[in-house]
CSV table of C-alpha atoms in Angstrom, one decimal:
chain,number,residue,atom,x,y,z
E,18,MET,CA,-14.0,24.6,-28.9
E,19,ASP,CA,-14.9,27.1,-31.5
E,20,LEU,CA,-12.0,29.3,-30.5
E,21,LEU,CA,-9.6,26.4,-31.0
E,22,LEU,CA,-11.0,26.0,-34.5
E,23,ILE,CA,-10.5,29.7,-35.3
E,24,LEU,CA,-7.0,29.7,-33.9
E,25,THR,CA,-6.1,26.6,-35.9
E,26,TYR,CA,-7.4,28.2,-39.1
E,27,THR,CA,-5.5,31.5,-38.3
E,28,GLY,CA,-2.3,29.5,-37.7
E,29,MET,CA,-2.7,27.7,-41.0
E,30,CYS,CA,-3.3,31.0,-42.8
E,31,ILE,CA,-0.2,32.6,-41.2
E,32,ALA,CA,1.9,29.5,-42.1
E,33,ILE,CA,0.7,29.6,-45.8
E,34,PHE,CA,1.4,33.3,-46.1
E,35,LYS,CA,4.9,32.8,-44.7
E,36,ILE,CA,5.8,29.6,-46.6
E,37,PHE,CA,4.6,30.8,-50.0
E,38,ASN,CA,5.6,34.4,-49.5
E,39,ILE,CA,2.1,35.6,-50.2
E,40,PRO,CA,1.9,39.4,-50.0
E,41,LEU,CA,-0.6,41.1,-47.7
E,42,THR,CA,-2.8,43.0,-50.0
E,43,LYS,CA,-6.4,44.2,-50.1
E,44,TRP,CA,-7.2,41.0,-52.0
E,45,THR,CA,-5.3,38.3,-50.2
E,46,VAL,CA,-6.2,39.3,-46.6
E,47,PRO,CA,-10.0,39.6,-47.3
E,48,THR,CA,-9.9,36.4,-49.2
E,49,ALA,CA,-8.3,34.6,-46.3
E,50,VAL,CA,-10.8,36.2,-43.8
E,51,LEU,CA,-13.8,35.5,-46.0
E,52,GLY,CA,-12.6,31.9,-46.6
E,53,GLY,CA,-12.2,31.4,-42.9
E,54,VAL,CA,-15.7,32.7,-42.2
E,55,ILE,CA,-17.2,30.3,-44.8
E,56,ILE,CA,-15.1,27.3,-44.0
E,57,ILE,CA,-15.2,27.7,-40.2
E,58,GLY,CA,-18.9,28.7,-40.3
E,59,ALA,CA,-19.8,25.6,-42.3
E,60,LEU,CA,-17.8,23.3,-40.0
E,61,ILE,CA,-19.2,24.8,-36.9
E,62,ILE,CA,-22.8,24.4,-38.2
E,63,LEU,CA,-22.2,20.8,-39.3
E,64,MET,CA,-20.4,19.8,-36.1
E,65,ASN,CA,-22.7,21.6,-33.7
E,66,TYR,CA,-25.8,20.1,-35.3
E,67,ASN,CA,-24.6,16.6,-36.1
E,68,HIS,CA,-21.8,16.1,-33.6
E,69,PRO,CA,-22.7,18.3,-30.6
E,70,TYR,CA,-20.2,19.3,-27.9
E,71,THR,CA,-20.7,20.7,-24.5
E,72,ALA,CA,-18.4,22.0,-21.8
E,73,ASN,CA,-21.3,21.5,-19.2
E,74,ALA,CA,-20.8,17.9,-18.3
E,75,ARG,CA,-20.4,16.2,-15.0
E,76,GLN,CA,-20.3,12.8,-13.4
E,77,VAL,CA,-23.4,12.3,-11.3
E,78,TYR,CA,-24.1,9.9,-8.5
E,79,THR,CA,-26.8,9.1,-6.0
E,80,SER,CA,-26.4,9.7,-2.3
E,81,VAL,CA,-28.6,8.0,0.3
E,82,PRO,CA,-29.4,9.9,3.5
E,83,ILE,CA,-29.0,7.6,6.5
E,84,MET,CA,-31.3,8.2,9.4
E,85,PRO,CA,-32.5,5.8,12.2
E,86,LEU,CA,-36.0,4.5,12.4
E,87,VAL,CA,-36.0,5.0,16.1
E,88,ARG,CA,-34.8,7.7,18.5
E,89,GLY,CA,-31.8,6.9,20.7
E,90,LYS,CA,-28.4,7.9,21.9
E,91,VAL,CA,-25.5,7.0,19.8
E,92,ILE,CA,-23.1,4.6,21.6
E,93,ASP,CA,-20.8,3.6,18.7
E,94,VAL,CA,-19.7,4.8,15.3
E,95,PRO,CA,-17.5,2.0,13.9
E,96,VAL,CA,-17.6,3.0,10.3
E,97,GLU,CA,-14.5,4.5,8.7
E,98,PRO,CA,-15.2,7.5,6.4
E,99,ASN,CA,-14.3,7.3,2.8
E,100,ARG,CA,-13.5,3.6,3.0
E,101,LEU,CA,-15.3,1.0,0.9
E,102,ILE,CA,-17.7,-1.1,3.0
E,103,LYS,CA,-19.9,-4.1,2.2
E,104,ALA,CA,-23.7,-4.3,2.4
E,105,GLY,CA,-24.7,-5.1,6.0
E,106,ASP,CA,-21.7,-3.6,7.7
E,107,VAL,CA,-22.5,-1.6,10.8
E,108,LEU,CA,-22.6,2.2,10.4
E,109,PHE,CA,-23.5,3.2,13.9
E,110,LYS,CA,-25.3,1.9,17.0
E,111,LEU,CA,-27.9,3.3,19.3
E,112,ASP,CA,-28.4,2.5,23.0
E,113,PRO,CA,-30.5,-0.6,23.0
E,114,GLU,CA,-31.4,-0.6,26.8
E,115,PRO,CA,-34.8,1.2,26.5
E,116,PHE,CA,-35.9,-1.0,23.7
E,117,GLU,CA,-34.8,-4.2,25.5
E,118,ALA,CA,-36.9,-3.1,28.4
E,119,ILE,CA,-39.9,-2.7,26.2
E,120,VAL,CA,-39.3,-6.1,24.6
E,121,ARG,CA,-39.2,-7.7,28.1
E,122,GLN,CA,-42.4,-6.0,29.0
E,123,ARG,CA,-44.2,-7.2,25.9
E,124,GLN,CA,-42.9,-10.7,26.4
E,125,ALA,CA,-44.3,-10.7,30.0
E,126,GLU,CA,-47.7,-9.4,28.7
E,127,LEU,CA,-47.8,-12.0,26.0
E,128,ALA,CA,-47.0,-14.8,28.5
E,129,ALA,CA,-49.8,-13.6,30.7
E,130,ALA,CA,-52.3,-13.4,27.8
E,131,GLN,CA,-51.3,-17.0,26.7
E,132,GLN,CA,-52.0,-18.2,30.2
E,133,GLN,CA,-55.4,-16.6,30.1
E,134,VAL,CA,-56.5,-18.8,27.1
E,135,PRO,CA,-56.8,-22.0,29.3
E,136,GLN,CA,-58.5,-19.9,31.9
E,137,LEU,CA,-61.1,-18.8,29.3
E,138,TYR,CA,-61.6,-22.4,28.4
E,139,ALA,CA,-62.1,-23.3,32.0
E,140,GLN,CA,-64.6,-20.4,32.4
E,141,LEU,CA,-66.5,-21.6,29.4
E,142,ALA,CA,-66.7,-25.1,30.8
E,143,SER,CA,-67.8,-23.7,34.2
E,144,ALA,CA,-70.5,-21.6,32.4
E,145,LYS,CA,-71.7,-24.6,30.5
E,146,ALA,CA,-72.0,-26.6,33.8
E,147,THR,CA,-73.8,-23.7,35.4
E,148,THR,CA,-76.2,-23.5,32.5
E,149,ALA,CA,-76.9,-27.3,32.7
E,150,SER,CA,-77.5,-27.0,36.4
E,151,ALA,CA,-79.8,-24.0,35.9
E,152,LYS,CA,-81.7,-25.9,33.2
E,153,ALA,CA,-82.2,-28.9,35.5
E,154,VAL,CA,-83.5,-26.6,38.3
E,155,ARG,CA,-85.8,-24.9,35.8
E,156,ASP,CA,-87.2,-28.2,34.6
E,157,ARG,CA,-87.7,-29.5,38.1
E,158,THR,CA,-89.5,-26.4,39.2
E,159,GLN,CA,-91.5,-26.4,36.0
E,160,GLN,CA,-92.7,-29.9,36.6
E,161,ALA,CA,-93.5,-29.1,40.3
E,162,TYR,CA,-95.5,-26.1,39.2
E,163,GLN,CA,-97.3,-28.0,36.5
E,164,ARG,CA,-98.2,-30.8,39.0
E,165,TYR,CA,-99.6,-28.3,41.6
E,166,ALA,CA,-101.5,-26.4,38.9
E,167,ASP,CA,-103.1,-29.6,37.5
E,168,GLY,CA,-104.0,-30.9,40.9
E,169,ARG,CA,-105.5,-27.6,41.9
E,170,LYS,CA,-107.5,-27.5,38.6
E,171,LYS,CA,-108.8,-31.0,38.9
E,172,GLY,CA,-109.5,-31.0,42.7
E,173,GLY,CA,-111.1,-27.6,42.8
E,174,LYS,CA,-112.1,-26.7,46.3
E,175,ASN,CA,-111.3,-30.2,47.4
E,176,SER,CA,-107.8,-30.1,46.0
E,177,PRO,CA,-104.9,-30.8,48.5
E,178,PHE,CA,-103.0,-27.9,46.9
E,179,SER,CA,-103.9,-24.4,48.0
E,180,GLU,CA,-103.9,-21.4,45.7
E,181,LEU,CA,-100.9,-20.0,47.6
E,182,GLU,CA,-98.9,-23.2,47.1
E,183,VAL,CA,-99.6,-23.1,43.4
E,184,GLU,CA,-98.5,-19.5,43.2
E,185,ASN,CA,-95.3,-20.3,45.2
E,186,ARG,CA,-94.5,-23.1,42.8
E,187,GLN,CA,-95.1,-20.7,39.9
E,188,GLN,CA,-92.8,-18.1,41.3
E,189,ALA,CA,-90.1,-20.7,41.9
E,190,TYR,CA,-90.4,-21.8,38.3
E,191,LEU,CA,-90.2,-18.2,37.0
E,192,ALA,CA,-87.1,-17.6,39.2
E,193,ALA,CA,-85.5,-20.8,37.8
E,194,GLU,CA,-86.3,-19.6,34.3
E,195,ALA,CA,-84.6,-16.3,35.0
E,196,GLN,CA,-81.5,-18.0,36.4
E,197,LEU,CA,-81.3,-20.2,33.3
E,198,GLN,CA,-81.4,-17.1,31.1
E,199,VAL,CA,-78.6,-15.5,33.2
E,200,ALA,CA,-76.6,-18.8,32.9
E,201,ASP,CA,-77.2,-18.8,29.1
E,202,ALA,CA,-75.9,-15.2,28.8
E,203,ASN,CA,-72.8,-16.0,30.9
E,204,GLU,CA,-72.1,-19.1,28.8
E,205,MET,CA,-72.4,-17.1,25.6
E,206,ARG,CA,-70.1,-14.4,27.0
E,207,ALA,CA,-67.5,-17.0,28.0
E,208,GLN,CA,-67.8,-18.7,24.6
E,209,LEU,CA,-67.3,-15.5,22.7
E,210,ALA,CA,-64.3,-14.6,24.9
E,211,TYR,CA,-62.8,-18.1,24.3
E,212,GLU,CA,-63.6,-18.2,20.6
E,213,SER,CA,-62.5,-14.6,19.8
E,214,THR,CA,-59.5,-15.4,17.5
E,215,PHE,CA,-57.6,-13.9,14.6
E,216,ASP,CA,-56.0,-16.3,12.2
E,217,GLY,CA,-56.6,-19.1,14.7
E,218,VAL,CA,-55.0,-17.1,17.6
E,219,ASN,CA,-56.7,-15.5,20.5
E,220,THR,CA,-57.2,-11.8,19.8
E,221,SER,CA,-55.5,-10.6,23.0
E,222,VAL,CA,-52.6,-12.9,22.3
E,223,ALA,CA,-52.4,-11.8,18.6
E,224,SER,CA,-52.5,-8.1,19.6
E,225,LEU,CA,-49.7,-8.5,22.2
E,226,GLN,CA,-47.7,-10.7,19.7
E,227,SER,CA,-47.9,-7.8,17.2
E,228,GLN,CA,-46.7,-5.4,19.9
E,229,LEU,CA,-43.8,-7.7,20.7
E,230,ASP,CA,-42.9,-8.0,17.0
E,231,LYS,CA,-42.9,-4.1,16.8
E,232,ALA,CA,-40.7,-3.9,19.9
E,233,LEU,CA,-38.3,-6.5,18.5
E,234,PHE,CA,-38.2,-4.6,15.2
E,235,ASP,CA,-37.4,-1.3,17.0
E,236,LEU,CA,-34.6,-3.1,18.9
E,237,GLU,CA,-33.1,-4.3,15.6
E,238,GLN,CA,-33.2,-0.7,14.4
E,239,THR,CA,-30.7,0.3,17.1
E,240,VAL,CA,-28.0,-1.1,14.9
E,241,ILE,CA,-27.9,0.7,11.5
E,242,HIS,CA,-26.3,-1.3,8.6
E,243,ALA,CA,-25.1,-0.2,5.2
E,244,PRO,CA,-27.9,-0.8,2.6
E,245,THR,CA,-25.5,-1.7,-0.2
E,246,ASP,CA,-21.8,-1.7,-1.0
E,247,GLY,CA,-20.4,1.8,-0.8
E,248,TYR,CA,-18.9,4.3,1.6
E,249,VAL,CA,-19.9,7.1,3.8
E,250,THR,CA,-18.2,10.5,3.6
E,251,GLN,CA,-17.9,13.6,5.9
E,252,VAL,CA,-19.0,11.6,9.0
E,253,GLY,CA,-19.9,14.1,11.7
E,254,LEU,CA,-21.8,11.6,13.9
E,255,ARG,CA,-20.2,11.1,17.4
E,256,LYS,CA,-20.9,9.1,20.5
E,257,GLY,CA,-23.4,10.8,22.9
E,258,MET,CA,-25.4,12.5,20.1
E,259,VAL,CA,-29.1,11.8,20.0
E,260,ALA,CA,-30.3,10.4,16.6
E,261,VAL,CA,-33.8,11.3,15.7
E,262,PRO,CA,-35.9,9.7,12.9
E,263,MET,CA,-36.6,12.9,11.0
E,264,PRO,CA,-36.5,12.9,7.1
E,265,LEU,CA,-35.1,16.4,7.0
E,266,ARG,CA,-32.2,15.7,9.5
E,267,PRO,CA,-30.2,12.7,8.2
E,268,VAL,CA,-27.2,11.9,10.5
E,269,MET,CA,-25.0,10.4,7.8
E,270,THR,CA,-24.7,10.3,4.0
E,271,PHE,CA,-24.1,7.0,2.2
E,272,ILE,CA,-22.7,6.8,-1.3
E,273,PRO,CA,-23.7,3.5,-3.0
E,274,LYS,CA,-21.1,1.9,-5.3
E,275,GLU,CA,-22.6,2.1,-8.7
E,276,GLU,CA,-21.5,2.3,-12.3
E,277,ALA,CA,-20.1,5.7,-13.3
E,278,MET,CA,-22.5,7.9,-15.3
E,279,PHE,CA,-21.8,11.2,-17.0
E,280,VAL,CA,-24.5,13.8,-17.8
E,281,GLY,CA,-24.0,16.5,-20.4
E,282,ALA,CA,-26.2,19.5,-21.0
E,283,PHE,CA,-26.6,20.1,-24.8
E,284,TRP,CA,-28.2,22.8,-26.8
E,285,GLU,CA,-31.7,21.8,-27.8
E,286,ASN,CA,-31.1,22.3,-31.6
E,287,SER,CA,-29.2,19.1,-31.9
E,288,ILE,CA,-31.1,16.7,-29.6
E,289,LYS,CA,-33.2,15.2,-32.4
E,290,ARG,CA,-30.0,13.9,-34.0
E,291,LEU,CA,-29.0,12.0,-30.8
E,292,LYS,CA,-30.2,8.5,-29.9
E,293,SER,CA,-29.3,5.7,-27.6
E,294,GLY,CA,-26.2,3.9,-28.6
E,295,ASP,CA,-24.4,6.9,-30.2
E,296,GLN,CA,-20.7,7.0,-29.6
E,297,ALA,CA,-19.3,9.7,-27.3
E,298,GLU,CA,-16.0,10.9,-26.0
E,299,PHE,CA,-15.2,13.1,-23.0
E,300,ILE,CA,-12.3,14.7,-21.2
E,301,VAL,CA,-12.0,15.6,-17.6
E,302,SER,CA,-9.9,18.4,-16.1
E,303,ALA,CA,-8.5,16.0,-13.5
E,304,GLN,CA,-6.7,14.0,-16.2
E,305,PRO,CA,-5.4,16.3,-19.0
E,306,GLY,CA,-4.5,14.8,-22.3
E,307,ILE,CA,-6.6,11.6,-22.0
E,308,VAL,CA,-9.8,11.1,-23.9
E,309,PHE,CA,-12.4,8.6,-22.6
E,310,LYS,CA,-14.9,6.9,-24.7
E,311,GLY,CA,-18.6,6.4,-23.8
E,312,THR,CA,-22.0,5.5,-25.1
E,313,VAL,CA,-25.2,7.5,-25.0
E,314,ARG,CA,-27.6,5.7,-22.7
E,315,GLN,CA,-30.6,8.1,-23.0
E,316,VAL,CA,-31.6,11.6,-24.0
E,317,MET,CA,-33.7,12.7,-21.0
E,318,PRO,CA,-37.3,13.1,-22.0
E,319,THR,CA,-37.9,16.1,-19.7
E,320,ILE,CA,-36.4,19.5,-19.2
E,321,ALA,CA,-36.6,20.9,-15.7
E,322,GLU,CA,-37.3,24.5,-16.7
E,323,GLY,CA,-40.7,23.4,-18.1
E,324,GLU,CA,-41.8,21.7,-14.9
E,325,PHE,CA,-45.0,22.7,-13.2
E,326,GLN,CA,-46.6,21.5,-10.0
E,327,ALA,CA,-50.0,22.3,-8.7
E,328,ASN,CA,-49.9,24.7,-5.7
E,329,GLY,CA,-51.4,27.9,-4.5
E,330,ASN,CA,-48.9,30.2,-6.2
E,331,LEU,CA,-49.1,31.6,-9.7
E,332,ARG,CA,-46.1,31.1,-12.0
E,333,GLY,CA,-44.7,34.0,-13.9
E,334,ALA,CA,-43.2,34.0,-17.4
E,335,GLU,CA,-39.6,34.0,-16.0
E,336,THR,CA,-40.2,30.6,-14.5
E,337,PHE,CA,-40.8,28.9,-17.9
E,338,PHE,CA,-38.7,30.9,-20.3
E,339,LYS,CA,-35.3,30.7,-18.7
E,340,HIS,CA,-32.4,29.4,-20.7
E,341,SER,CA,-32.4,25.6,-20.7
E,342,ARG,CA,-30.5,22.7,-22.1
E,343,ALA,CA,-31.4,19.1,-22.7
E,344,LEU,CA,-29.6,16.5,-20.5
E,345,VAL,CA,-28.0,13.4,-22.1
E,346,ILE,CA,-26.9,10.4,-20.0
E,347,ILE,CA,-23.6,8.8,-21.1
E,348,ASP,CA,-22.1,5.5,-19.9
E,349,PRO,CA,-18.3,5.8,-19.8
E,350,GLU,CA,-16.0,3.0,-20.7
E,351,GLU,CA,-14.7,0.6,-18.0
E,352,ARG,CA,-11.2,2.2,-18.2
E,353,PHE,CA,-12.7,5.3,-16.6
E,354,ASP,CA,-13.1,3.5,-13.2
E,355,GLU,CA,-9.4,2.6,-13.1
E,356,PHE,CA,-8.4,6.3,-12.6
E,357,HIS,CA,-10.4,6.5,-9.3
E,358,PHE,CA,-11.5,10.1,-9.8
E,359,PRO,CA,-13.5,11.9,-7.1
E,360,MET,CA,-17.1,11.4,-7.8
E,361,GLY,CA,-18.8,14.4,-9.3
E,362,ILE,CA,-15.9,15.7,-11.4
E,363,SER,CA,-16.7,17.9,-14.4
E,364,GLY,CA,-15.7,17.5,-18.0
E,365,HIS,CA,-16.3,18.1,-21.7
E,366,VAL,CA,-18.4,15.8,-23.9
E,367,ALA,CA,-18.7,15.3,-27.6
E,368,ILE,CA,-21.2,13.0,-29.2
E,369,TYR,CA,-20.8,11.5,-32.7
E,370,THR,CA,-24.0,10.7,-34.7
E,371,ASP,CA,-24.3,8.8,-38.0
E,372,HIS,CA,-24.9,12.0,-39.9
E,373,PHE,CA,-21.9,13.6,-41.8
E,374,HIS,CA,-19.6,11.1,-40.1
E,375,HIS,CA,-16.5,12.4,-41.8
E,376,VAL,CA,-16.9,15.8,-40.1
E,377,SER,CA,-16.6,14.0,-36.7
E,378,VAL,CA,-12.9,13.7,-37.3
E,379,ILE,CA,-12.5,17.4,-36.8
E,380,ARG,CA,-14.5,17.3,-33.6
E,381,LYS,CA,-12.3,14.5,-32.3
E,382,VAL,CA,-9.2,16.5,-33.0
E,383,LEU,CA,-10.6,19.6,-31.4
E,384,LEU,CA,-11.6,17.6,-28.3
E,385,ARG,CA,-8.1,16.3,-28.0
E,386,MET,CA,-6.7,19.7,-28.3
E,387,GLN,CA,-9.0,20.8,-25.5
E,388,GLY,CA,-7.6,18.0,-23.4
E,389,TRP,CA,-4.0,19.2,-24.0
E,390,VAL,CA,-5.0,22.7,-23.1
E,391,ASN,CA,-6.0,21.3,-19.6
E,392,TYR,CA,-2.3,20.8,-18.9
E,393,ILE,CA,-2.0,24.6,-18.7
E,394,PHE,CA,-5.3,25.4,-17.0
E,395,PRO,CA,-8.8,24.0,-17.3
E,396,PHE,CA,-11.3,25.8,-19.6
E,397,HIS,CA,-15.0,25.7,-18.6
């Protein structure tokens, strides 16, 4: 851009010298050179500070790594590469047979557990009946023991009940009391088993239901769908391959369909002049001679070269004091999408602030000249 400005001034000087027949003397040539240094220097300073330009610009986009949530053999890849697809369209399928077998197993286990709930109720009812029977036996043996003991106490040596008979009745009572305690314990165990619930459902049934839900979820994951509208590119997945849910090994790359976004890397000396809403223009090498308009969305609040993360390694000076630029996000006009450029193309960007607005005209002219030069070969 600066070279174009110098060449333009040089061309104007040559034309003036030729048209007006100005002689090349020790006064005219230095005057033209000095005038060029002053004029071009002032323009460059004003433009670079108030209307910055960068040749380091590129359209950026987000890619989504696609990986299955379950391990399986690929049986079908119906998606067509580099063709726009809708959200929910099938990308590829895994063999569902192992997961269907697990679902059937969990369904059988759940059915068996559900059948056990009435059995637990029946066991509780049986335990209650056993407890009632044991209590009746205990009460009967207690009364018999008490009658024998009272008769022995009142009759003394003349009592019809011997000491051995009283002791036998006492042992029968104690045995009945022990049986009642066992029955009570069995009833409590049966009641706890029957009343063991989670959200009103038997715990065994709830546990198996959750396992069935997990098996059904895994079965659904054997068919991988497009997360949004977009397309996949460079598809290398084929039938017979084994897809593994590993974050570092995606099997497919999905490109969501989103609004185009340009990012330019600008010198840091002019970023304080930039703000959201400033007008911008950019050119791309793929379409020489055409200037696209845009709007500054945001000046990125961070610069990557100053990043620091806590780890066990010491950071040297070269990490922080590398040459860096500030990134500016630019939203291009809608007309840009009509050209269907490959995503990720590079370009040149100029931003026009409200300061020294009249100088921006020169920047616009130079940007268009740069776009015309792209007909010959792209400058970067």
